Short mmCIF file of C-alpha atoms and ligand atoms in Angstrom, two decimals:
data_model
loop_
_atom_site.label_atom_id
_atom_site.label_comp_id
_atom_site.label_asym_id
_atom_site.label_seq_id
_atom_site.Cartn_x
_atom_site.Cartn_y
_atom_site.Cartn_z
CA UNK A 1 -19.04 -9.45 15.80
CA UNK A 2 -18.41 -12.15 18.81
CA UNK A 3 -18.33 -14.36 15.98
CA UNK A 4 -15.61 -13.13 13.82
CA UNK A 5 -13.42 -12.10 17.03
CA UNK A 6 -13.61 -16.37 17.32
CA UNK A 7 -12.90 -16.76 13.85
CA UNK A 8 -9.96 -14.58 13.96
CA UNK A 9 -8.91 -15.90 17.07
CA UNK A 10 -8.56 -19.27 15.17
CA UNK A 11 -6.56 -17.77 12.07
CA UNK A 12 -3.83 -16.95 14.71
CA UNK A 13 -3.49 -20.17 16.53
CA UNK A 14 -4.11 -22.26 12.79
CA UNK A 15 -0.73 -19.67 11.74
CA UNK A 16 1.35 -20.58 14.84
CA UNK A 17 0.09 -24.60 14.31
CA UNK A 18 1.36 -24.83 10.98
CA UNK A 19 4.62 -22.97 11.02
CA UNK A 20 2.72 -19.57 9.73
CA UNK A 21 3.85 -17.47 12.32
CA UNK A 22 5.05 -17.28 15.80
CA UNK A 23 5.45 -14.74 17.79
CA UNK A 24 8.47 -13.71 18.71
CA UNK A 25 10.94 -14.59 21.40
CA UNK A 26 8.29 -17.09 22.66
CA UNK A 27 10.57 -18.97 25.15
CA UNK A 28 11.38 -15.87 26.79
CA UNK A 29 6.99 -14.83 26.87
CA UNK A 30 7.15 -12.87 23.61
CA UNK A 31 8.00 -9.33 22.79
CA UNK A 32 4.89 -7.53 22.46
CA UNK A 33 4.07 -6.96 18.67
CA UNK A 34 7.11 -8.48 16.85
CA UNK A 35 6.77 -11.97 15.33
CA UNK A 36 8.51 -14.42 13.27
CA UNK A 37 7.65 -16.12 10.29
CA UNK A 38 8.00 -20.46 10.38
CA UNK A 39 8.24 -22.54 7.15
CA UNK A 40 5.28 -21.77 5.92
CA UNK A 41 5.17 -18.40 6.37
CA UNK A 42 8.23 -17.67 4.78
CA UNK A 43 7.35 -19.27 1.84
CA UNK A 44 4.20 -17.16 1.58
CA UNK A 45 5.49 -14.12 2.37
CA UNK A 46 8.14 -14.67 -0.55
CA UNK A 47 5.77 -15.55 -3.29
CA UNK A 48 3.58 -11.98 -2.32
CA UNK A 49 6.68 -10.42 -2.60
CA UNK A 50 7.83 -11.75 -5.73
CA UNK A 51 4.34 -11.44 -7.14
CA UNK A 52 4.65 -7.47 -5.73
CA UNK A 53 8.22 -6.96 -7.13
CA UNK A 54 7.70 -8.96 -10.15
CA UNK A 55 4.94 -6.65 -11.48
CA UNK A 56 6.68 -3.48 -10.72
CA UNK A 57 9.76 -4.53 -12.65
CA UNK A 58 8.85 -6.85 -14.83
CA UNK A 59 5.81 -5.51 -16.17
CA UNK A 60 7.05 -2.06 -16.30
CA UNK A 61 9.81 -1.10 -18.38
CA UNK A 62 10.24 2.08 -16.64
CA UNK A 63 10.90 1.15 -13.09
CA UNK A 64 13.55 -0.09 -11.32
CA UNK A 65 14.31 -1.93 -7.67
CA UNK A 66 16.74 -0.53 -5.70
CA UNK A 67 17.92 -2.38 -1.55
CA UNK A 68 19.03 0.67 0.57
CA UNK A 69 20.19 0.47 4.13
CA UNK A 70 17.95 0.81 6.75
CA UNK A 71 20.48 3.28 8.70
CA UNK A 72 20.29 6.34 7.00
CA UNK A 73 21.70 9.77 7.96
CA UNK A 74 20.01 11.17 10.74
CA UNK A 75 19.03 14.64 8.88
CA UNK A 76 17.21 12.75 6.55
CA UNK A 77 14.35 12.64 9.33
CA UNK A 78 15.03 15.76 9.83
CA UNK A 79 14.15 16.99 6.17
CA UNK A 80 11.45 14.39 5.93
CA UNK A 81 9.52 16.00 8.57
CA UNK A 82 9.81 12.58 10.54
CA UNK A 83 11.72 13.82 14.05
CA UNK A 84 8.74 16.59 14.30
CA UNK A 85 6.10 15.41 12.87
CA UNK A 86 5.93 11.58 12.63
CA UNK A 87 3.92 11.26 15.99
CA UNK A 88 0.68 10.30 17.23
CA UNK A 89 -1.61 11.45 19.76
CA UNK A 90 -2.06 8.92 22.86
CA UNK A 91 -4.29 8.71 25.80
CA UNK A 92 -4.66 6.66 28.70
CA UNK A 93 -7.34 5.08 30.62
CA UNK A 94 -6.54 5.95 34.24
CA UNK A 95 -8.99 2.75 34.95
CA UNK A 96 -7.69 0.07 32.92
CA UNK A 97 -3.77 1.55 32.30
CA UNK A 98 -4.40 0.82 29.10
CA UNK A 99 -2.63 2.97 26.35
CA UNK A 100 -4.93 3.91 22.92
CA UNK A 101 -4.24 6.44 20.55
CA UNK A 102 -6.85 9.36 20.41
CA UNK A 103 -7.49 9.61 16.24
CA UNK A 104 -8.03 5.36 16.57
CA UNK A 105 -10.45 5.85 18.89
CA UNK A 106 -12.58 9.00 17.19
CA UNK A 107 -12.08 6.99 13.97
CA UNK A 108 -14.48 3.95 15.84
CA UNK A 109 -16.69 6.20 16.73
CA UNK A 110 -16.95 7.68 13.34
CA UNK A 111 -17.06 4.31 11.55
CA UNK A 112 -19.53 3.22 14.50
CA UNK A 113 -22.02 6.01 13.60
CA UNK A 114 -21.58 4.56 9.64
CA UNK A 115 -22.40 1.11 10.42
CA UNK A 116 -25.52 2.38 11.99
CA UNK A 117 -25.86 3.74 8.48
CA UNK A 118 -25.48 0.68 6.68
CA UNK A 119 -27.87 -1.03 9.29
CA UNK A 120 -30.95 0.84 8.53
CA UNK A 121 -30.37 0.80 4.46
CA UNK A 122 -30.04 -3.24 4.90
CA UNK A 123 -33.21 -3.14 7.04
CA UNK A 124 -35.45 -1.45 4.56
CA UNK A 125 -33.59 -3.36 1.47
CA UNK A 126 -35.16 -6.59 3.26
CA UNK A 127 -38.78 -4.45 4.21
CA UNK A 128 -39.13 -3.59 0.61
CA UNK A 129 -37.36 -6.26 -1.24
CA UNK A 130 -37.56 -5.58 -5.09
CA UNK A 131 -38.96 -2.09 -5.10
CA UNK A 132 -36.11 -1.01 -2.73
CA UNK A 133 -34.38 2.38 -4.50
CA UNK A 134 -31.33 2.70 -2.18
CA UNK A 135 -30.14 6.01 -3.14
CA UNK A 136 -33.15 7.58 -2.20
CA UNK A 137 -33.51 6.12 0.56
CA UNK A 138 -29.96 7.32 1.58
CA UNK A 139 -31.50 10.69 0.72
CA UNK A 140 -34.56 11.14 1.84
CA UNK A 141 -35.13 8.43 5.07
CA UNK A 142 -35.02 10.60 8.25
CA UNK A 143 -32.94 8.28 10.51
CA UNK A 144 -30.28 8.24 8.00
CA UNK A 145 -29.81 11.97 7.35
CA UNK A 146 -29.92 12.45 11.22
CA UNK A 147 -27.00 9.63 11.91
CA UNK A 148 -25.64 11.69 8.81
CA UNK A 149 -25.62 15.26 9.80
CA UNK A 150 -23.81 13.30 13.17
CA UNK A 151 -21.36 11.89 11.26
CA UNK A 152 -20.44 14.74 9.11
CA UNK A 153 -20.42 17.26 11.89
CA UNK A 154 -18.35 14.85 14.39
CA UNK A 155 -15.63 14.31 10.66
CA UNK A 156 -15.16 18.13 10.19
CA UNK A 157 -14.78 18.57 14.31
CA UNK A 158 -11.96 15.81 14.44
CA UNK A 159 -10.29 16.59 11.00
CA UNK A 160 -9.66 19.96 12.64
CA UNK A 161 -8.30 19.09 15.56
CA UNK A 162 -5.73 16.90 13.80
CA UNK A 163 -5.24 19.51 11.45
CA UNK A 164 -4.53 22.38 13.91
CA UNK A 165 -2.54 19.25 16.55
CA UNK A 166 -5.11 20.50 19.01
CA UNK A 167 -4.41 17.96 21.74
CA UNK A 168 -6.96 19.22 24.20
CA UNK A 169 -9.72 19.15 21.58
CA UNK A 170 -8.82 15.72 20.58
CA UNK A 171 -9.62 14.90 24.50
CA UNK A 172 -13.01 16.68 24.87
CA UNK A 173 -14.06 15.05 21.47
CA UNK A 174 -13.58 11.90 23.26
CA UNK A 175 -15.22 13.04 26.21
CA UNK A 176 -18.25 14.68 24.52
CA UNK A 177 -18.78 11.59 22.23
CA UNK A 178 -19.60 9.36 25.51
CA UNK A 179 -16.28 7.14 24.42
CA UNK A 180 -15.53 4.24 27.01
CA UNK A 181 -12.62 2.44 27.65
CA UNK A 182 -13.17 -1.00 26.13
CA UNK A 183 -11.58 -3.10 28.82
CA UNK A 184 -12.89 -0.94 32.12
CA UNK A 185 -15.48 0.59 30.30
CA UNK A 186 -15.36 4.28 31.74
CA UNK A 187 -14.30 7.38 31.10
CA UNK A 188 -11.42 8.61 33.08
CA UNK A 189 -9.10 9.49 30.44
CA UNK A 190 -5.67 10.97 31.01
CA UNK A 191 -4.66 14.24 28.79
CA UNK A 192 -4.11 13.26 24.84
CA UNK A 193 0.16 13.70 24.55
CA UNK A 194 2.27 13.20 21.39
CA UNK A 195 4.42 10.70 20.64
CA UNK A 196 7.08 10.19 18.09
CA UNK A 197 6.95 6.59 16.71
CA UNK A 198 11.07 6.46 15.37
CA UNK A 199 12.62 3.80 17.52
CA UNK A 200 16.34 5.21 17.97
CA UNK A 201 19.88 4.09 18.58
CA UNK A 202 23.66 5.37 18.10
CA UNK A 203 26.16 4.54 15.64
CA UNK A 204 29.84 4.79 16.74
CA UNK A 205 32.12 3.14 19.34
CA UNK A 206 32.61 5.85 21.97
CA UNK A 207 30.29 7.93 23.77
CA UNK A 208 31.35 11.12 22.90
CA UNK A 209 31.50 10.45 19.08
CA UNK A 210 28.26 8.13 18.93
CA UNK A 211 25.38 9.53 16.45
CA UNK A 212 21.86 9.12 17.38
CA UNK A 213 20.48 7.22 14.73
CA UNK A 214 16.91 6.44 13.67
CA UNK A 215 15.89 3.06 12.52
CA UNK A 216 13.99 4.01 9.13
CA UNK A 217 9.75 4.15 10.04
CA UNK A 218 9.40 3.63 6.28
CA UNK A 219 11.36 2.62 3.03
CA UNK A 220 10.62 5.82 1.37
CA UNK A 221 13.05 8.15 2.27
CA UNK A 222 16.16 5.49 0.60
CA UNK A 223 14.44 5.88 -2.10
CA UNK A 224 14.27 9.52 -2.85
CA UNK A 225 18.01 10.37 -1.33
CA UNK A 226 18.91 7.78 -4.32
CA UNK A 227 16.68 9.12 -6.87
CA UNK A 228 18.95 11.04 -8.85
CA UNK A 229 21.57 7.98 -8.38
CA UNK A 230 19.34 5.40 -10.52
CA UNK A 231 18.15 8.23 -12.63
CA UNK A 232 21.44 9.10 -14.29
CA UNK A 233 22.79 5.35 -14.50
CA UNK A 234 20.03 3.44 -15.37
CA UNK A 235 19.46 6.47 -17.75
CA UNK A 236 16.14 6.86 -16.75
CA UNK A 237 13.70 9.27 -18.11
CA UNK A 238 10.38 10.72 -16.39
CA UNK A 239 8.00 8.80 -15.80
CA UNK A 240 10.24 6.43 -13.97
CA UNK A 241 9.57 4.99 -10.75
CA UNK A 242 11.98 2.98 -8.16
CA UNK A 243 10.56 -0.10 -6.21
CA UNK A 244 12.22 -1.38 -2.83
CA UNK A 245 10.91 -3.88 -0.19
CA UNK A 246 12.36 -3.80 3.14
CA UNK A 247 12.06 -3.37 6.83
CA UNK A 248 10.11 -0.97 9.07
CA UNK A 249 10.00 0.09 12.15
CA UNK A 250 7.35 2.18 14.21
CA UNK A 251 7.46 2.21 18.24
CA UNK A 252 3.27 1.92 17.61
CA UNK A 253 1.27 3.03 20.86
CA UNK A 254 -1.29 0.13 20.36
CA UNK A 255 0.09 -3.14 18.68
CA UNK A 256 -2.70 -5.40 18.74
CA UNK A 257 -4.36 -7.51 15.94
CA UNK A 258 -1.72 -9.64 15.48
CA UNK A 259 0.56 -8.60 12.61
CA UNK A 260 -2.02 -5.83 11.63
CA UNK A 261 0.41 -3.53 13.58
CA UNK A 262 3.77 -4.45 14.09
CA UNK A 263 6.84 -2.40 15.54
CA UNK A 264 8.81 -4.47 12.86
CA UNK A 265 7.26 -5.13 9.36
CA UNK A 266 8.47 -5.48 6.36
CA UNK A 267 7.00 -2.67 3.37
CA UNK A 268 6.75 -2.94 -0.59
CA UNK A 269 7.14 0.56 -1.86
CA UNK A 270 7.05 2.11 -4.80
CA UNK A 271 8.32 5.89 -6.42
CA UNK A 272 6.72 7.24 -9.20
CA UNK A 273 8.89 10.49 -10.37
CA UNK A 274 6.29 12.67 -12.74
CA UNK A 275 6.51 15.94 -14.40
CA UNK A 276 5.02 19.23 -12.13
CA UNK A 277 1.37 19.17 -12.92
CA UNK A 278 0.74 15.80 -14.27
CA UNK A 279 0.76 13.88 -10.93
CA UNK A 280 -2.93 14.05 -10.30
CA UNK A 281 -3.00 11.99 -13.58
CA UNK A 282 -0.71 9.29 -12.41
CA UNK A 283 -2.35 8.84 -8.99
CA UNK A 284 -5.22 7.96 -10.35
CA UNK A 285 -3.62 5.70 -13.03
CA UNK A 286 -1.64 3.70 -9.90
CA UNK A 287 -5.30 3.92 -7.83
CA UNK A 288 -6.63 2.13 -10.39
CA UNK A 289 -3.52 -0.38 -11.43
CA UNK A 290 -2.85 -0.89 -7.48
CA UNK A 291 -6.03 -2.82 -6.96
CA UNK A 292 -6.58 -4.20 -10.10
CA UNK A 293 -2.89 -6.21 -8.87
CA UNK A 294 -5.28 -6.69 -5.79
CA UNK A 295 -8.19 -8.40 -7.62
CA UNK A 296 -5.66 -10.83 -9.62
CA UNK A 297 -5.57 -12.82 -6.43
CA UNK A 298 -8.67 -13.83 -6.63
CA UNK A 299 -9.94 -13.25 -3.05
CA UNK A 300 -13.34 -11.60 -4.00
CA UNK A 301 -13.79 -8.31 -5.37
CA UNK A 302 -16.37 -7.38 -2.85
CA UNK A 303 -13.36 -6.95 -0.25
CA UNK A 304 -11.68 -4.50 -1.00
CA UNK A 305 -12.78 -0.57 -1.39
CA UNK A 306 -10.87 2.85 -1.54
CA UNK A 307 -10.87 4.93 1.39
CA UNK A 308 -9.99 8.79 -0.26
CA UNK A 309 -7.91 10.76 2.45
CA UNK A 310 -10.05 14.82 3.32
CA UNK A 311 -7.19 14.82 5.98
CA UNK A 312 -4.33 14.80 4.10
CA UNK A 313 -0.35 14.71 5.57
CA UNK A 314 1.88 17.61 5.51
CA UNK A 315 3.39 16.66 2.40
CA UNK A 316 0.38 15.30 0.06
CA UNK A 317 -2.39 16.58 -2.73
CA UNK A 318 -4.40 13.77 -3.08
CA UNK A 319 -4.05 10.31 -0.90
CA UNK A 320 -6.33 7.37 -0.87
CA UNK A 321 -6.32 3.68 1.21
CA UNK A 322 -6.73 0.27 0.03
CA UNK A 323 -9.00 -1.33 2.68
CA UNK A 324 -9.59 -4.83 3.02
CA UNK A 325 -12.22 -6.77 4.44
CA UNK A 326 -10.17 -8.38 7.32
CA UNK A 327 -12.39 -10.46 9.88
CA UNK A 328 -12.28 -7.23 12.17
CA UNK A 329 -13.26 -5.13 9.67
CA UNK A 330 -12.27 -2.68 6.91
CA UNK A 331 -8.98 -2.24 7.34
CA UNK A 332 -5.89 0.05 4.98
CA UNK A 333 -3.98 -2.53 3.57
CA UNK A 334 -2.05 -0.53 1.08
CA UNK A 335 -1.52 3.71 0.35
CA UNK A 336 -1.56 5.24 -2.49
CA UNK A 337 0.09 8.95 -2.10
CA UNK A 338 0.44 12.06 -4.35
CA UNK A 339 4.03 13.49 -2.38
CA UNK A 340 4.29 16.58 -4.50
CA UNK A 341 7.74 17.48 -4.74
CA UNK A 342 7.83 18.02 -0.87
CA UNK A 343 10.49 14.96 -0.22
CA UNK A 344 12.68 16.13 -2.59
CA UNK A 345 12.95 19.66 -2.32
CA UNK A 346 13.22 19.19 1.18
CA UNK A 347 16.36 16.85 0.44
CA UNK A 348 17.45 19.26 -1.71
CA UNK A 349 17.16 22.32 1.04
CA UNK A 350 18.87 20.27 4.15
CA UNK A 351 21.91 18.69 2.10
CA UNK A 352 22.44 21.96 0.16
CA UNK A 353 23.10 19.54 -2.47
CA UNK A 354 21.06 20.57 -6.25
CA UNK A 355 18.88 17.16 -6.85
CA UNK A 356 17.10 18.66 -10.09
CA UNK A 357 16.00 16.49 -12.84
CA UNK A 358 16.88 17.35 -16.02
CA UNK A 359 13.99 17.17 -18.53
CA UNK A 360 15.46 16.96 -22.14
CA UNK A 361 12.14 17.21 -23.68
CA UNK A 362 11.55 20.22 -22.31
CA UNK A 363 15.20 21.42 -21.85
CA UNK A 364 14.48 22.54 -18.42
CA UNK A 365 15.07 21.47 -15.05
CA UNK A 366 12.66 20.75 -11.53
CA UNK A 367 11.83 18.44 -8.76
CA UNK A 368 10.10 15.89 -10.05
CA UNK A 369 6.85 14.95 -8.19
CA UNK A 370 6.01 11.90 -6.63
CA UNK A 371 3.48 9.50 -6.68
CA UNK A 372 4.36 7.28 -4.35
CA UNK A 373 2.36 3.34 -3.92
CA UNK A 374 3.18 1.66 -0.10
CA UNK A 375 1.78 -1.70 0.58
CA UNK A 376 2.54 -3.65 3.92
CA UNK A 377 4.17 -7.27 3.60
CA UNK A 378 2.84 -8.79 7.00
CA UNK A 379 -0.78 -6.98 5.75
CA UNK A 380 -0.71 -8.36 3.05
CA UNK A 381 0.06 -11.84 4.11
CA UNK A 382 -2.96 -10.96 6.81
CA UNK A 383 -5.37 -10.54 4.20
CA UNK A 384 -4.19 -13.44 2.11
CA UNK A 385 -4.64 -15.77 5.02
CA UNK A 386 -7.83 -14.65 6.14
CA UNK A 387 -9.55 -14.80 3.18
CA UNK A 388 -8.27 -18.36 2.60
CA UNK A 389 -9.02 -19.67 6.04
CA UNK A 390 -12.30 -22.02 5.91
CA UNK A 391 -13.67 -24.88 8.13
CA UNK A 392 -15.69 -27.36 6.08
CA UNK A 393 -17.93 -29.43 7.09
CA UNK A 394 -18.01 -32.70 4.59
CA UNK A 395 -20.11 -34.86 3.94
CA UNK A 396 -20.55 -37.72 6.37
CA UNK A 397 -19.74 -35.53 9.25
CA UNK A 398 -15.81 -35.13 8.71
CA UNK A 399 -14.64 -32.07 9.10
CA UNK A 400 -11.47 -29.83 7.05
CA UNK A 401 -10.14 -27.19 7.89
CA UNK A 402 -8.48 -25.58 4.46
CA UNK A 403 -6.79 -22.84 3.52
CA UNK A 404 -7.35 -21.22 -0.17
CA UNK A 405 -4.34 -19.72 -1.17
CA UNK A 406 -4.37 -18.39 -4.35
CA UNK A 407 -1.88 -21.10 -5.74
CA UNK A 408 0.46 -18.73 -7.36
CA UNK A 409 1.31 -17.77 -3.22
CA UNK A 410 0.37 -20.64 -1.79
CA UNK A 411 4.12 -21.57 0.70
CA UNK A 412 3.78 -26.22 -1.20
CA UNK A 413 2.44 -26.25 -4.45
CA UNK A 414 2.33 -29.95 -4.47
CA UNK A 415 2.83 -33.04 -2.45
CA UNK A 416 3.37 -36.19 -3.58
CA UNK A 417 2.22 -39.10 -1.50
CA UNK A 418 2.99 -43.07 -2.23
CA UNK A 419 -0.28 -44.74 -1.60
CA UNK A 420 1.45 -47.22 1.21
CA UNK A 421 5.32 -47.47 2.59
CA UNK A 422 6.33 -50.72 0.46
CA UNK A 423 5.67 -52.57 -2.83
CA UNK A 424 8.50 -49.87 -4.43
CA UNK A 425 5.60 -47.29 -4.76
CA UNK A 426 8.09 -44.94 -2.21
CA UNK A 427 10.76 -44.90 -4.71
CA UNK A 428 8.48 -44.45 -7.47
CA UNK A 429 7.49 -41.31 -5.46
CA UNK A 430 10.27 -39.80 -4.92
CA UNK A 431 11.24 -40.09 -8.99
CA UNK A 432 8.57 -37.71 -8.95
CA UNK A 433 9.58 -35.57 -6.33
CA UNK A 434 13.08 -35.75 -7.50
CA UNK A 435 11.89 -34.22 -11.25
CA UNK A 436 9.29 -31.79 -9.68
CA UNK A 437 11.25 -30.39 -7.72
CA UNK A 438 13.29 -27.51 -9.78
CA UNK A 439 10.70 -25.84 -10.69
CA UNK A 440 8.02 -26.02 -7.40
CA UNK A 441 8.41 -26.08 -3.84
CA UNK A 442 7.35 -30.08 -3.84
CA UNK A 443 6.89 -32.17 -0.65
CA UNK A 444 7.08 -35.81 0.15
CA UNK A 445 4.87 -37.35 3.03
CA UNK A 446 4.56 -41.25 3.61
CA UNK A 447 3.59 -41.03 7.02
CA UNK A 448 -0.45 -41.75 8.34
CA UNK A 449 -3.22 -42.55 6.46
CA UNK A 450 -3.89 -41.23 2.73
CA UNK A 451 -6.72 -39.35 4.25
CA UNK A 452 -4.73 -37.53 7.27
CA UNK A 453 -2.40 -36.32 4.59
CA UNK A 454 -4.51 -34.93 2.48
CA UNK A 455 -5.46 -33.20 5.30
CA UNK A 456 -2.64 -31.70 6.60
CA UNK A 457 -1.66 -30.48 2.65
CA UNK A 458 -5.47 -28.48 2.94
CA UNK A 459 -3.95 -27.12 6.52
CA UNK A 460 -1.09 -25.44 4.53
CA UNK A 461 -3.29 -24.59 1.30
CA UNK A 462 -1.23 -27.30 -0.53
CA UNK A 463 -2.82 -26.84 -4.57
CA UNK A 464 -2.32 -30.45 -5.61
CA UNK A 465 -1.53 -33.64 -4.35
CA UNK A 466 -0.42 -36.66 -6.03
CA UNK A 467 -1.14 -39.66 -4.85
CA UNK A 468 1.01 -42.90 -6.49
CA UNK A 469 -0.39 -46.60 -6.05
CA UNK A 470 -0.06 -49.80 -7.68
CA UNK A 471 -1.09 -49.02 -10.85
CA UNK A 472 0.98 -45.70 -11.04
CA UNK A 473 3.81 -48.58 -11.68
CA UNK A 474 2.15 -50.19 -14.31
CA UNK A 475 1.07 -47.06 -16.35
CA UNK A 476 2.57 -44.41 -15.20
CA UNK A 477 -0.56 -42.48 -13.75
CA UNK A 478 -0.90 -40.81 -10.79
CA UNK A 479 -4.09 -39.14 -8.75
CA UNK A 480 -3.94 -35.52 -8.71
CA UNK A 481 -5.91 -34.47 -6.01
CA UNK A 482 -7.72 -30.48 -6.35
CA UNK A 483 -7.21 -28.92 -2.60
CA UNK A 484 -10.58 -26.74 -3.52
CA UNK A 485 -12.62 -29.32 -4.97
CA UNK A 486 -11.27 -32.09 -3.77
CA UNK A 487 -11.44 -33.92 -7.10
CA UNK A 488 -9.47 -36.66 -8.12
CA UNK A 489 -8.29 -37.53 -11.46
CA UNK A 490 -5.79 -39.56 -13.12
CA UNK A 491 -3.37 -38.16 -15.37
CA UNK A 492 -0.24 -39.07 -16.59
CA UNK A 493 3.09 -38.46 -14.72
CA UNK A 494 4.55 -36.99 -17.88
CA UNK A 495 1.49 -34.54 -18.21
CA UNK A 496 2.02 -33.58 -14.01
CA UNK A 497 4.40 -30.41 -15.14
CA UNK A 498 2.25 -28.48 -16.99
CA UNK A 499 -0.90 -29.37 -15.27
CA UNK A 500 0.49 -28.16 -12.22
CA UNK A 501 2.95 -24.91 -13.30
CA UNK A 502 0.20 -23.05 -15.36
CA UNK A 503 -2.09 -22.89 -12.56
CA UNK A 504 0.74 -22.25 -9.84
CA UNK A 505 3.44 -19.67 -11.59
CA UNK A 506 3.33 -15.79 -10.54
CA UNK A 507 3.29 -15.94 -14.07
CA UNK A 508 -0.36 -17.00 -13.95
CA UNK A 509 -0.84 -14.10 -12.35
CA UNK A 510 1.44 -11.32 -13.66
CA UNK A 511 -0.33 -12.20 -16.70
CA UNK A 512 -3.82 -11.18 -15.65
CA UNK A 513 -2.43 -7.76 -15.25
CA UNK A 514 -1.55 -7.30 -18.33
P1 ATP B 601 -1.73 2.98 9.99
O1 ATP B 601 -2.83 3.91 9.83
O2 ATP B 601 -2.40 2.14 9.86
O3 ATP B 601 -1.02 3.40 10.91
P2 ATP B 601 -0.07 4.24 7.71
O4 ATP B 601 -1.12 5.78 7.18
O5 ATP B 601 0.62 5.26 8.73
O6 ATP B 601 -1.22 3.14 8.46
P3 ATP B 601 1.34 4.05 6.02
O7 ATP B 601 2.54 5.12 6.42
O8 ATP B 601 0.99 4.78 4.60
O9 ATP B 601 0.58 3.79 6.58
O10 ATP B 601 2.33 3.07 5.58
C1 ATP B 601 2.34 2.52 3.86
C2 ATP B 601 1.84 0.84 4.93
O11 ATP B 601 2.47 -0.05 5.37
C3 ATP B 601 0.56 0.39 5.64
O12 ATP B 601 -0.41 0.47 4.46
C4 ATP B 601 0.56 -0.56 6.09
O13 ATP B 601 0.60 -1.98 4.80
C5 ATP B 601 2.41 -0.62 6.20
N1 ATP B 601 1.90 -0.58 7.69
C6 ATP B 601 2.42 0.55 8.37
N2 ATP B 601 2.43 0.59 9.64
C7 ATP B 601 2.38 -0.70 10.35
C8 ATP B 601 2.70 -1.71 11.19
N3 ATP B 601 2.73 -1.43 12.16
N4 ATP B 601 2.26 -3.10 11.05
C9 ATP B 601 2.80 -3.01 9.66
N5 ATP B 601 2.15 -3.13 8.58
C10 ATP B 601 2.29 -1.39 8.10
#
């Protein structure tokens, strides 16, 4: 674990050093859990968004996008349940003065028991070799069974407490499980309290007339309250979907782990409207499709897993998370929820407006059911960054840090470099840049040795480097260097466009989903 912490620290400092992510307001010592994206970060982020947006709106002729406002009528948050129920249970340690989410402390304790089970299985697999029957071992080994029983009992107790909103019981679980504060190492805990995660501000110019409004904690509600506008003006027929990318704000109690948990972040959400009774089939379809979207990036299939929810939010009848293996464990990157007709029915009730859909095939009106896919741009960014980062030991004692970013997401697609700064090579290199820049983000670099220039591009994940040398002036060929293999080949300038395009376009990813 310590080694993974070390790697994570390096990734965070790499992200800053190479213009991906900066702490917000850094010259004023930063603002907790708020970050800015730098010159390379914004490109990577935009490419992630483009991949998601195009996969939704281009590949599905029944999905369209919108861009709704961050401020919305405050009653929306009453209707959605966020004013009354968007709470996290928090607990403080009196010695370290650190604040924690009580549910997270307990979930971590459950995860620790699960780790023990996995350790037993790994140990046995090593001991028994090829003859190891894992399924049988999991079913019969007394130590595994003991851990499982403990885990299940704890899980049940925790679910019951959460479902009942029983804060005293949550605290009691923390005490009974002897959970200690990771900072002070003590069990000197306060009571558990509820804390609403929404930020609020005032809209209007006079104190009397001002209205309390919230910064949206999710983008979904902007889609719900517009669904009928889109359906009617777009002549959409159920099933259909509405996609949106936008900022969301949550006053997170514990904001740690870099851009994993932020107070201002971005979501990519798609609400899919279906006939009542068909939602669970659609839930399954979207669950599979979203995992396929992730896997098409080639970060490693083994880095993903589903986590099906046993404790469902008040509005859901099925929910799963897609988790990704971060350096600090498997963590949620995306949620897929079957939200029933809860939100739309609530808006109908609170607004007093009829927002039913008329289904011409059934010749009846109903409130549609909704499947939602909700992914955090920043968490997605973090998963791409973490799985791409590598420190490589090269032959001859040399080292390099390389980001093996999926080429279609890389901030810079190619860098053009004259071998030397004279003899007409810079001019030739500029000519190539001027041709490629219309289609790809292209860098020109003539400073330092060629080796140093390659390293700089490796560090930001540029898939291709193009070197212009004296031979180029004679036969119009260049050296094309590949980031991951460092292999170099001689290619004609005329072929560059096609060679690069086939690998770096968002299309190349989208085609894998078709
Ligand atoms: P968590 O349990 O980690 O707090 P959540 O279940 O509350 O997350 P959702 O409400 O389902 O998250 O939001 C959908 C997605 O939005 C999440 O999968 C995540 O990628 C992203 N997200 C949620 N909260 C944050 C945050 N504070 N910072 C960054 N991304 C977030």
